[in-house]
């Protein structure tokens, strides 16, 4: 069984708006490495649609992009992508699959079938999966910014405090810190 890893950019005040992070070669390399190390991506519908609206065009070369960004897009094109949605059923982007029905069973089945692990990149979905005790580890790229707005990490709350154990913390040149935590069980 693979681990379910929640990975996301977050500001010091908890904002997870993708436009608030520092986008440079080093931060991009961080997420490329996480994707390379995982067996599949897992998103909610909103995140999937945001990704689907731009990355396939970058992978095809229809949009100009630096080499590191194009490399990410090409790798993402071939990576299995799983989407949780109760409102959308059709996911035409290459290697995209729908998780329907019972959320706990569907995600547990995905974890069981993906020994290299599953990389979760949706904040709202992470809250739901954390409530179901399905997230095993967290890899946050903490940016040295105060956004002063949302959306924020776990803004709809959890039933109880989650205790985490620090595995590693690595500062990047831009001032962001790559953190890795595991659930304390």
Coordinates of N, CA, C and O in Angstrom, one line a residue:
X1 N 0.8 -1.2 0.0 CA 0.0 0.0 0.0 C 0.9 1.2 0.0 O 1.8 1.3 0.8
X2 N 0.6 2.2 -0.8 CA 1.3 3.5 -0.9 C 0.7 4.5 0.1 O -0.4 4.4 0.6
X3 N 1.6 5.5 0.4 CA 1.2 6.5 1.3 C 0.4 7.6 0.5 O 0.7 7.8 -0.7
X4 N -0.5 8.3 1.2 CA -1.2 9.4 0.6 C -0.5 10.6 1.2 O -0.5 10.8 2.5
X5 N 0.1 11.4 0.4 CA 0.9 12.6 0.8 C 0.2 13.9 0.3 O -0.1 14.0 -0.9
X6 N -0.2 14.8 1.2 CA -0.8 16.0 0.9 C 0.4 17.0 0.7 O 1.2 17.3 1.7
X7 N 0.5 17.6 -0.5 CA 1.6 18.6 -0.8 C 0.9 19.8 -1.4 O 0.1 19.7 -2.3
X8 N 1.4 21.0 -0.8 CA 0.8 22.2 -1.3 C 1.7 23.4 -0.9 O 2.5 23.3 0.0
X9 N 1.5 24.5 -1.6 CA 2.1 25.8 -1.3 C 1.3 26.4 -0.2 O 0.1 26.5 -0.4
X10 N 1.9 27.0 0.8 CA 1.2 27.7 1.8 C 2.0 28.9 2.3 O 3.2 28.8 2.4
X11 N 1.3 30.0 2.6 CA 2.0 31.2 3.1 C 2.0 31.1 4.6 O 1.4 30.2 5.2
X12 N 2.8 31.9 5.3 CA 2.9 31.9 6.7 C 1.6 32.1 7.4 O 1.4 31.5 8.5
X13 N 0.6 32.7 6.8 CA -0.7 32.9 7.4 C -1.7 31.9 6.9 O -2.9 32.0 7.1
X14 N -1.2 30.8 6.3 CA -2.1 29.7 5.9 C -2.8 29.8 4.6 O -3.5 28.9 4.2
X15 N -2.5 30.8 3.8 CA -3.2 31.0 2.5 C -2.6 29.9 1.5 O -1.4 29.7 1.4
X16 N -3.6 29.3 0.8 CA -3.2 28.3 -0.2 C -3.6 28.7 -1.6 O -3.7 27.8 -2.5
X17 N -3.8 30.0 -1.8 CA -4.1 30.5 -3.1 C -2.8 30.3 -4.0 O -1.7 30.7 -3.6
X18 N -2.9 29.5 -5.1 CA -1.8 29.2 -5.9 C -1.0 30.4 -6.4 O 0.2 30.3 -6.8
X19 N -1.6 31.5 -6.5 CA -1.0 32.7 -7.0 C -0.1 33.4 -5.9 O 0.6 34.4 -6.3
X20 N -0.2 33.0 -4.7 CA 0.6 33.7 -3.6 C 1.9 33.1 -3.3 O 2.7 33.7 -2.6
X21 N 2.3 32.0 -3.9 CA 3.6 31.4 -3.7 C 4.6 32.0 -4.6 O 4.4 32.7 -5.6
X22 N 5.9 31.7 -4.3 CA 7.0 32.1 -5.1 C 7.2 31.0 -6.2 O 7.4 29.9 -5.8
X23 N 7.2 31.4 -7.4 CA 7.3 30.5 -8.5 C 8.7 30.7 -9.1 O 8.9 31.7 -9.9
X24 N 9.7 29.9 -8.8 CA 11.0 30.0 -9.4 C 11.5 28.5 -9.7 O 10.7 27.6 -9.5
X25 N 12.6 28.4 -10.3 CA 13.1 27.1 -10.7 C 13.2 26.1 -9.5 O 12.9 24.9 -9.6
X26 N 13.6 26.6 -8.3 CA 13.8 25.8 -7.2 C 12.5 25.3 -6.6 O 12.4 24.1 -6.2
X27 N 11.5 26.2 -6.5 CA 10.2 25.7 -6.0 C 9.5 24.8 -7.0 O 8.9 23.8 -6.6
X28 N 9.7 25.1 -8.2 CA 9.2 24.2 -9.3 C 9.8 22.8 -9.2 O 9.2 21.8 -9.3
X29 N 11.1 22.8 -9.0 CA 11.9 21.5 -8.9 C 11.4 20.7 -7.7 O 11.3 19.5 -7.8
X30 N 11.0 21.4 -6.6 CA 10.5 20.7 -5.4 C 9.2 19.9 -5.8 O 9.1 18.7 -5.5
X31 N 8.3 20.5 -6.5 CA 7.1 19.8 -6.9 C 7.3 18.8 -8.0 O 6.6 17.8 -8.0
X32 N 8.2 19.1 -8.9 CA 8.5 18.1 -9.9 C 9.1 16.8 -9.3 O 8.7 15.7 -9.6
X33 N 10.0 17.0 -8.3 CA 10.5 15.8 -7.6 C 9.4 15.0 -6.9 O 9.4 13.8 -6.9
X34 N 8.5 15.7 -6.2 CA 7.4 15.1 -5.5 C 6.6 14.3 -6.5 O 6.2 13.1 -6.3
X35 N 6.3 14.9 -7.7 CA 5.5 14.2 -8.7 C 6.3 12.9 -9.2 O 5.7 11.9 -9.4
X36 N 7.6 13.1 -9.5 CA 8.4 12.0 -9.9 C 8.4 10.8 -9.0 O 8.4 9.7 -9.4
X37 N 8.4 11.1 -7.7 CA 8.5 10.1 -6.6 C 7.1 9.4 -6.4 O 7.1 8.4 -5.7
X38 N 6.0 10.0 -6.9 CA 4.7 9.4 -6.6 C 4.2 8.6 -7.8 O 4.7 8.8 -8.9
X39 N 3.3 7.7 -7.5 CA 2.7 6.9 -8.5 C 1.5 7.5 -9.2 O 1.1 7.1 -10.3
X40 N 0.8 8.5 -8.5 CA -0.4 9.1 -9.1 C -0.6 10.4 -8.4 O -0.1 10.7 -7.3
X41 N -1.4 11.2 -9.1 CA -1.9 12.5 -8.5 C -3.3 12.4 -8.2 O -4.1 11.6 -8.8
X42 N -3.8 13.1 -7.1 CA -5.2 13.1 -6.7 C -5.6 14.5 -6.4 O -5.0 15.3 -5.7
X43 N -6.7 14.9 -7.1 CA -7.2 16.2 -7.0 C -8.7 16.2 -6.8 O -9.4 15.3 -7.2
X44 N -9.3 17.3 -6.3 CA -10.7 17.6 -6.4 C -11.0 18.2 -7.8 O -10.1 18.5 -8.5
X45 N -12.3 18.3 -8.1 CA -12.7 18.8 -9.4 C -12.1 20.2 -9.7 O -11.6 20.5 -10.8
X46 N -12.2 21.1 -8.8 CA -11.8 22.5 -9.0 C -10.3 22.5 -9.3 O -9.9 23.2 -10.3
X47 N -9.5 21.8 -8.6 CA -8.0 21.8 -8.9 C -7.8 21.2 -10.2 O -7.0 21.6 -11.0
X48 N -8.5 20.0 -10.5 CA -8.3 19.4 -11.8 C -8.6 20.3 -12.9 O -7.8 20.4 -13.9
X49 N -9.7 21.1 -12.8 CA -10.1 22.0 -13.9 C -9.1 23.1 -14.1 O -8.8 23.5 -15.2
X50 N -8.5 23.6 -13.0 CA -7.5 24.6 -13.1 C -6.3 24.1 -13.8 O -5.7 24.7 -14.7
X51 N -5.9 22.9 -13.4 CA -4.7 22.2 -14.1 C -5.0 21.9 -15.5 O -4.1 22.2 -16.4
X52 N -6.1 21.4 -15.8 CA -6.5 21.0 -17.2 C -6.6 22.2 -18.1 O -6.4 22.0 -19.3
X53 N -6.9 23.3 -17.6 CA -7.1 24.5 -18.4 C -5.7 25.0 -19.0 O -5.7 25.8 -19.9
X54 N -4.6 24.6 -18.4 CA -3.3 25.2 -18.9 C -2.2 24.2 -19.2 O -1.5 24.3 -20.2
X55 N -2.1 23.1 -18.4 CA -0.9 22.3 -18.5 C -0.9 21.4 -19.8 O 0.2 21.3 -20.4
X56 N -2.0 20.9 -20.3 CA -1.9 20.2 -21.6 C -1.4 21.0 -22.7 O -0.6 20.5 -23.5
X57 N -1.8 22.3 -22.8 CA -1.3 23.2 -23.9 C 0.2 23.4 -23.7 O 1.0 23.5 -24.7
X58 N 0.7 23.5 -22.5 CA 2.2 23.7 -22.3 C 2.9 22.4 -22.7 O 3.9 22.5 -23.4
X59 N 2.4 21.3 -22.4 CA 3.0 20.0 -22.7 C 3.1 19.8 -24.2 O 4.1 19.3 -24.8
X60 N 2.0 20.3 -25.0 CA 2.0 20.1 -26.4 C 2.9 21.2 -27.1 O 3.2 21.1 -28.3
X61 N 3.3 22.2 -26.4 CA 4.1 23.2 -26.9 C 3.3 24.4 -27.5 O 3.8 25.2 -28.2
X62 N 2.0 24.4 -27.3 CA 1.1 25.4 -27.8 C 1.3 26.7 -27.0 O 0.9 27.8 -27.5
X63 N 1.9 26.7 -25.8 CA 2.1 27.9 -25.0 C 3.6 27.9 -24.7 O 4.2 26.9 -24.4
X64 N 4.2 29.1 -24.8 CA 5.6 29.3 -24.4 C 5.8 29.1 -23.0 O 5.0 29.4 -22.1
X65 N 6.9 28.4 -22.7 CA 7.3 28.1 -21.3 C 8.7 27.8 -21.2 O 9.3 27.2 -22.1
X66 N 9.3 28.2 -20.0 CA 10.8 27.8 -19.8 C 10.9 26.3 -19.8 O 9.9 25.6 -19.5
X67 N 12.1 25.8 -20.0 CA 12.3 24.3 -20.1 C 11.9 23.6 -18.8 O 11.2 22.5 -18.9
X68 N 12.1 24.1 -17.6 CA 11.7 23.4 -16.4 C 10.1 23.3 -16.3 O 9.6 22.3 -15.9
X69 N 9.4 24.3 -16.8 CA 8.0 24.3 -16.7 C 7.5 23.3 -17.8 O 6.5 22.6 -17.5
X70 N 8.1 23.3 -19.0 CA 7.6 22.4 -20.0 C 7.9 20.9 -19.5 O 7.1 20.0 -19.7
X71 N 9.0 20.7 -18.9 CA 9.3 19.4 -18.3 C 8.3 18.9 -17.4 O 7.8 17.8 -17.4
X72 N 7.8 19.8 -16.5 CA 6.8 19.5 -15.5 C 5.5 19.1 -16.3 O 4.9 18.1 -16.0
X73 N 5.1 19.9 -17.3 CA 3.9 19.7 -18.0 C 3.9 18.3 -18.8 O 2.9 17.6 -18.8
X74 N 5.0 18.0 -19.4 CA 5.2 16.7 -20.1 C 5.0 15.6 -19.1 O 4.4 14.6 -19.4
X75 N 5.7 15.7 -18.0 CA 5.6 14.6 -17.0 C 4.2 14.5 -16.4 O 3.7 13.4 -16.2
X76 N 3.5 15.6 -16.2 CA 2.2 15.6 -15.7 C 1.2 15.0 -16.7 O 0.3 14.3 -16.3
X77 N 1.5 15.2 -18.0 CA 0.7 14.6 -19.0 C 0.6 13.1 -18.9 O -0.5 12.5 -19.1
X78 N 1.7 12.4 -18.6 CA 1.8 11.0 -18.6 C 1.4 10.4 -17.2 O 1.2 9.2 -17.1
X79 N 1.4 11.2 -16.1 CA 1.2 10.7 -14.8 C -0.3 10.4 -14.6 O -1.2 11.2 -15.1
X80 N -0.6 9.3 -14.0 CA -2.0 9.0 -13.7 C -2.6 10.1 -12.8 O -2.0 10.4 -11.8
X81 N -3.8 10.6 -13.2 CA -4.4 11.6 -12.4 C -5.8 11.1 -12.0 O -6.6 10.7 -12.9
X82 N -6.1 11.2 -10.7 CA -7.4 10.8 -10.2 C -8.2 12.0 -9.7 O -7.6 12.9 -9.0
X83 N -9.5 12.0 -10.0 CA -10.3 13.2 -9.6 C -11.5 12.8 -8.8 O -12.2 11.9 -9.3
X84 N -11.7 13.4 -7.7 CA -12.9 13.2 -6.9 C -13.9 14.3 -7.3 O -13.6 15.5 -7.2
X85 N -15.1 13.9 -7.8 CA -16.1 14.9 -8.1 C -17.5 14.2 -8.1 O -17.6 13.1 -8.6
X86 N -18.4 14.9 -7.5 CA -19.8 14.5 -7.6 C -20.6 15.1 -8.7 O -21.8 14.8 -8.9
X87 N -20.0 16.1 -9.3 CA -20.7 16.9 -10.3 C -20.3 16.7 -11.8 O -21.0 17.0 -12.7
X88 N -19.0 16.2 -11.9 CA -18.5 16.0 -13.2 C -18.1 14.5 -13.4 O -17.5 13.9 -12.5
X89 N -18.4 13.9 -14.5 CA -18.1 12.5 -14.8 C -17.1 12.3 -15.9 O -16.5 11.2 -16.0
X90 N -16.9 13.3 -16.7 CA -16.0 13.1 -17.9 C -14.7 13.9 -17.7 O -14.7 15.1 -17.4
X91 N -13.6 13.2 -17.8 CA -12.3 13.7 -17.6 C -11.4 13.4 -18.7 O -10.6 12.4 -18.7
X92 N -11.4 14.1 -19.8 CA -10.7 13.7 -21.0 C -9.2 14.0 -21.1 O -8.5 13.4 -21.9
X93 N -8.7 14.7 -20.1 CA -7.2 14.9 -20.1 C -6.5 13.6 -20.0 O -6.9 12.7 -19.2
X94 N -5.4 13.4 -20.7 CA -4.7 12.1 -20.7 C -4.5 11.5 -19.4 O -4.1 12.2 -18.4
X95 N -4.7 10.3 -19.2 CA -4.5 9.5 -18.0 C -5.3 10.0 -16.8 O -4.8 9.9 -15.7
X96 N -6.5 10.5 -17.0 CA -7.3 11.0 -15.9 C -8.4 10.0 -15.7 O -9.0 9.4 -16.6
X97 N -8.7 9.8 -14.4 CA -9.7 8.8 -13.9 C -10.5 9.4 -12.8 O -10.1 10.2 -12.0
X98 N -11.8 9.0 -12.8 CA -12.8 9.5 -11.9 C -12.9 8.6 -10.7 O -13.0 7.4 -10.9
X99 N -12.9 9.2 -9.5 CA -13.2 8.4 -8.3 C -14.6 8.8 -7.9 O -14.9 9.9 -7.5
X100 N -15.5 7.9 -8.0 CA -16.9 8.1 -7.7 C -17.3 7.2 -6.5 O -16.6 6.3 -6.2
X101 N -18.5 7.5 -6.0 CA -19.0 6.7 -4.9 C -18.4 7.1 -3.6 O -18.1 8.2 -3.3
X102 N -18.3 6.1 -2.7 CA -17.8 6.3 -1.4 C -16.4 6.8 -1.4 O -15.5 6.1 -1.9
X103 N -16.1 8.0 -0.8 CA -14.8 8.6 -0.8 C -13.8 7.8 -0.1 O -12.7 7.5 -0.6
X104 N -14.1 7.3 1.1 CA -13.1 6.5 1.9 C -12.7 5.3 1.1 O -11.5 5.0 0.9
X105 N -13.7 4.5 0.6 CA -13.4 3.3 -0.1 C -12.6 3.6 -1.4 O -11.6 2.9 -1.8
X106 N -13.0 4.6 -2.2 CA -12.4 4.9 -3.4 C -10.9 5.3 -3.3 O -10.0 4.9 -4.0
X107 N -10.6 6.2 -2.3 CA -9.2 6.6 -2.0 C -8.4 5.5 -1.4 O -7.2 5.3 -1.8
X108 N -9.0 4.7 -0.5 CA -8.2 3.6 0.0 C -7.9 2.6 -1.0 O -6.8 2.1 -1.1
X109 N -8.8 2.4 -1.9 CA -8.5 1.5 -3.1 C -7.4 2.0 -3.9 O -6.5 1.2 -4.3
X110 N -7.4 3.3 -4.2 CA -6.3 3.9 -4.9 C -4.9 3.8 -4.2 O -3.9 3.4 -4.8
X111 N -4.9 4.0 -2.9 CA -3.7 3.9 -2.1 C -3.2 2.4 -2.2 O -2.0 2.2 -2.4
X112 N -4.1 1.5 -2.0 CA -3.7 0.1 -2.1 C -3.2 -0.3 -3.4 O -2.3 -1.2 -3.5
X113 N -3.6 0.3 -4.5 CA -3.2 -0.1 -5.8 C -2.0 0.7 -6.3 O -1.5 0.5 -7.4
X114 N -1.5 1.7 -5.5 CA -0.4 2.5 -5.9 C 0.8 2.5 -4.9 O 0.9 3.3 -4.0
X115 N 1.6 1.5 -5.0 CA 2.7 1.3 -4.1 C 3.7 2.5 -4.0 O 4.3 2.7 -2.9
X116 N 3.8 3.2 -5.1 CA 4.7 4.4 -5.1 C 4.1 5.6 -4.4 O 4.7 6.6 -4.2
X117 N 2.8 5.5 -4.0 CA 2.2 6.6 -3.3 C 1.4 7.5 -4.2 O 1.5 7.5 -5.4
X118 N 0.5 8.2 -3.5 CA -0.4 9.1 -4.2 C -0.1 10.5 -3.7 O -0.1 10.8 -2.4
X119 N 0.0 11.5 -4.6 CA 0.3 12.9 -4.2 C -1.0 13.7 -4.3 O -1.6 13.8 -5.4
X120 N -1.5 14.2 -3.2 CA -2.8 14.9 -3.1 C -2.4 16.4 -3.2 O -1.6 16.9 -2.4
X121 N -3.1 17.2 -4.1 CA -2.8 18.6 -4.2 C -4.0 19.5 -4.2 O -4.0 20.5 -4.8
X122 N -5.0 19.1 -3.4 CA -6.3 19.9 -3.3 C -6.6 20.2 -1.9 O -6.8 19.3 -1.1
X123 N -6.7 21.5 -1.5 CA -7.0 21.8 -0.1 C -8.3 21.4 0.4 O -8.3 20.8 1.5
X124 N -9.4 21.6 -0.3 CA -10.7 21.2 0.2 C -10.8 19.7 0.3 O -11.3 19.1 1.3
X125 N -10.3 19.0 -0.7 CA -10.3 17.5 -0.6 C -9.4 17.0 0.5 O -9.8 16.0 1.2
X126 N -8.3 17.7 0.8 CA -7.4 17.3 1.9 C -8.2 17.3 3.2 O -8.0 16.4 4.0
X127 N -9.0 18.3 3.4 CA -9.8 18.4 4.6 C -10.7 17.2 4.8 O -10.7 16.6 5.8
X128 N -11.4 16.9 3.7 CA -12.3 15.7 3.8 C -11.5 14.4 4.0 O -11.9 13.5 4.8
X129 N -10.4 14.2 3.3 CA -9.6 13.0 3.5 C -8.9 13.0 4.9 O -8.7 11.9 5.4
X130 N -8.6 14.1 5.4 CA -8.0 14.1 6.8 C -9.1 13.7 7.8 O -8.8 13.0 8.8
X131 N -10.3 14.2 7.6 CA -11.4 13.8 8.5 C -11.6 12.3 8.4 O -12.1 11.7 9.4
X132 N -11.3 11.7 7.3 CA -11.4 10.2 7.2 C -10.1 9.5 7.6 O -10.0 8.2 7.4
X133 N -9.1 10.2 8.1 CA -7.9 9.6 8.5 C -7.1 8.9 7.4 O -6.5 7.9 7.6
X134 N -7.2 9.4 6.2 CA -6.5 8.8 5.1 C -5.2 9.4 4.7 O -4.4 8.8 3.9
X135 N -4.9 10.6 5.2 CA -3.6 11.2 4.8 C -2.5 10.7 5.8 O -2.7 10.7 7.0
X136 N -1.4 10.3 5.1 CA -0.3 9.7 5.9 C 0.8 10.7 6.2 O 1.5 10.7 7.2
X137 N 1.0 11.6 5.2 CA 2.1 12.6 5.4 C 1.8 13.9 4.7 O 0.9 14.0 3.8
X138 N 2.5 14.9 5.1 CA 2.3 16.3 4.6 C 3.6 16.9 4.1 O 4.6 16.8 4.8
X139 N 3.6 17.4 2.9 CA 4.8 18.1 2.4 C 4.4 19.5 2.0 O 3.8 19.7 0.9
X140 N 4.6 20.4 2.9 CA 4.2 21.8 2.6 C 5.4 22.6 2.2 O 6.5 22.5 2.8
X141 N 5.3 23.5 1.2 CA 6.3 24.4 0.8 C 5.8 25.8 1.4 O 4.8 26.4 0.9
X142 N 6.4 26.2 2.5 CA 5.9 27.3 3.3 C 6.7 28.6 2.8 O 7.9 28.6 2.8
X143 N 5.9 29.5 2.2 CA 6.4 30.7 1.6 C 6.5 31.9 2.6 O 5.6 32.0 3.4
X144 N 7.6 32.7 2.5 CA 7.8 33.8 3.4 C 6.9 35.0 3.1 O 7.4 36.1 2.7
X145 N 5.6 34.8 3.1 CA 4.6 35.8 2.8 C 3.4 35.7 3.7 O 3.1 34.7 4.2
X146 N 2.8 36.9 3.9 CA 1.6 37.0 4.6 C 0.6 37.5 3.6 O 0.6 38.6 3.1
X147 N -0.4 36.6 3.2 CA -1.3 37.0 2.1 C -2.4 37.8 2.6 O -2.9 38.7 1.9
X148 N -2.8 37.6 3.8 CA -3.9 38.4 4.3 C -5.3 38.1 3.8 O -6.3 38.8 4.0
X149 N -5.4 36.9 3.1 CA -6.7 36.5 2.6 C -6.7 35.0 2.4 O -5.7 34.3 2.7
X150 N -7.8 34.4 2.0 CA -7.9 33.0 1.8 C -7.9 32.6 0.4 O -7.7 33.5 -0.5
X151 N -8.1 31.4 0.0 CA -8.5 30.3 0.9 C -7.3 29.9 1.8 O -6.1 30.1 1.5
X152 N -7.7 29.4 3.0 CA -6.6 29.0 3.9 C -6.7 27.5 4.1 O -7.7 26.8 3.9
X153 N -5.6 27.0 4.6 CA -5.4 25.6 4.9 C -6.4 25.1 6.0 O -6.5 25.8 7.0
X154 N -7.2 24.1 5.7 CA -8.2 23.6 6.6 C -9.2 24.6 7.1 O -9.6 24.5 8.3
X155 N -9.6 25.5 6.3 CA -10.5 26.6 6.8 C -11.8 26.1 7.2 O -12.5 26.8 8.0
X156 N -12.3 24.9 6.8 CA -13.6 24.4 7.3 C -13.4 23.5 8.5 O -14.4 23.0 9.0
X157 N -12.2 23.4 9.0 CA -11.9 22.7 10.3 C -11.8 21.2 10.2 O -12.1 20.6 9.2
X158 N -11.2 20.7 11.3 CA -11.1 19.3 11.5 C -11.7 18.9 12.8 O -11.9 19.8 13.7
X159 N -12.1 17.7 13.0 CA -12.8 17.3 14.2 C -11.8 17.3 15.5 O -12.3 17.4 16.6
X160 N -10.5 17.2 15.2 CA -9.6 17.2 16.3 C -8.2 17.7 15.8 O -8.0 17.6 14.6
X161 N -7.4 18.1 16.7 CA -6.0 18.5 16.4 C -5.3 17.2 15.8 O -5.4 16.1 16.4
X162 N -4.5 17.4 14.8 CA -3.6 16.4 14.2 C -2.2 16.6 14.7 O -1.6 17.6 14.5
X163 N -1.7 15.6 15.4 CA -0.3 15.6 15.8 C 0.6 15.1 14.7 O 0.3 14.1 14.1
X164 N 1.6 15.9 14.4 CA 2.5 15.5 13.3 C 3.9 15.4 13.8 O 4.3 16.1 14.8
X165 N 4.7 14.6 13.2 CA 6.2 14.4 13.5 C 7.0 15.0 12.4 O 6.8 14.6 11.2
X166 N 7.9 15.9 12.7 CA 8.8 16.5 11.7 C 9.7 15.4 11.1 O 10.5 14.8 11.9
X167 N 9.8 15.2 9.8 CA 10.7 14.4 9.2 C 11.9 15.2 8.6 O 13.0 14.8 8.8
X168 N 11.6 16.3 8.0 CA 12.7 17.2 7.5 C 12.1 18.6 7.3 O 10.9 18.8 7.1
X169 N 13.1 19.5 7.2 CA 12.8 20.9 6.9 C 14.0 21.4 6.1 O 15.1 21.3 6.7
X170 N 13.8 21.9 4.9 CA 14.9 22.4 4.1 C 14.6 23.8 3.6 O 13.7 24.0 2.8
X171 N 15.4 24.8 4.0 CA 15.2 26.1 3.4 C 15.7 26.2 2.0 O 16.7 25.6 1.6
X172 N 14.9 27.0 1.2 CA 15.3 27.2 -0.2 C 15.9 28.6 -0.3 O 15.7 29.4 0.5
X173 N 16.6 28.9 -1.4 CA 17.2 30.2 -1.6 C 16.2 31.3 -1.6 O 16.5 32.4 -1.1
X174 N 15.0 31.1 -2.0 CA 14.0 32.2 -2.1 C 13.4 32.5 -0.7 O 12.6 33.5 -0.6
X175 N 13.7 31.7 0.3 CA 13.2 31.9 1.6 C 12.1 31.0 2.0 O 11.7 31.0 3.2
X176 N 11.6 30.3 1.1 CA 10.6 29.3 1.4 C 11.2 28.1 2.1 O 12.5 27.9 2.0
X177 N 10.4 27.3 2.8 CA 11.0 26.2 3.6 C 10.1 25.0 3.2 O 8.9 25.0 3.3
X178 N 10.8 23.9 2.7 CA 10.2 22.7 2.3 C 10.1 21.8 3.6 O 11.1 21.4 4.1
X179 N 8.9 21.6 4.0 CA 8.7 20.8 5.2 C 8.0 19.4 4.9 O 7.3 19.3 4.0
X180 N 8.4 18.4 5.7 CA 7.9 17.1 5.5 C 7.5 16.6 6.9 O 8.3 16.5 7.8
X181 N 6.2 16.3 7.1 CA 5.7 15.8 8.4 C 5.0 14.5 8.1 O 4.4 14.3 7.1
X182 N 5.0 13.6 9.1 CA 4.2 12.4 9.1 C 3.2 12.4 10.2 O 3.4 13.1 11.3
X183 N 2.1 11.8 10.0 CA 1.0 11.7 11.1 C 1.6 10.9 12.2 O 2.3 9.9 12.1
X184 N 1.5 11.5 13.4 CA 1.8 10.8 14.7 C 0.7 9.8 15.0 O -0.4 10.3 15.2
X185 N 0.9 8.6 14.9 CA -0.3 7.6 15.1 C -0.1 6.9 16.5 O 0.9 6.7 17.0

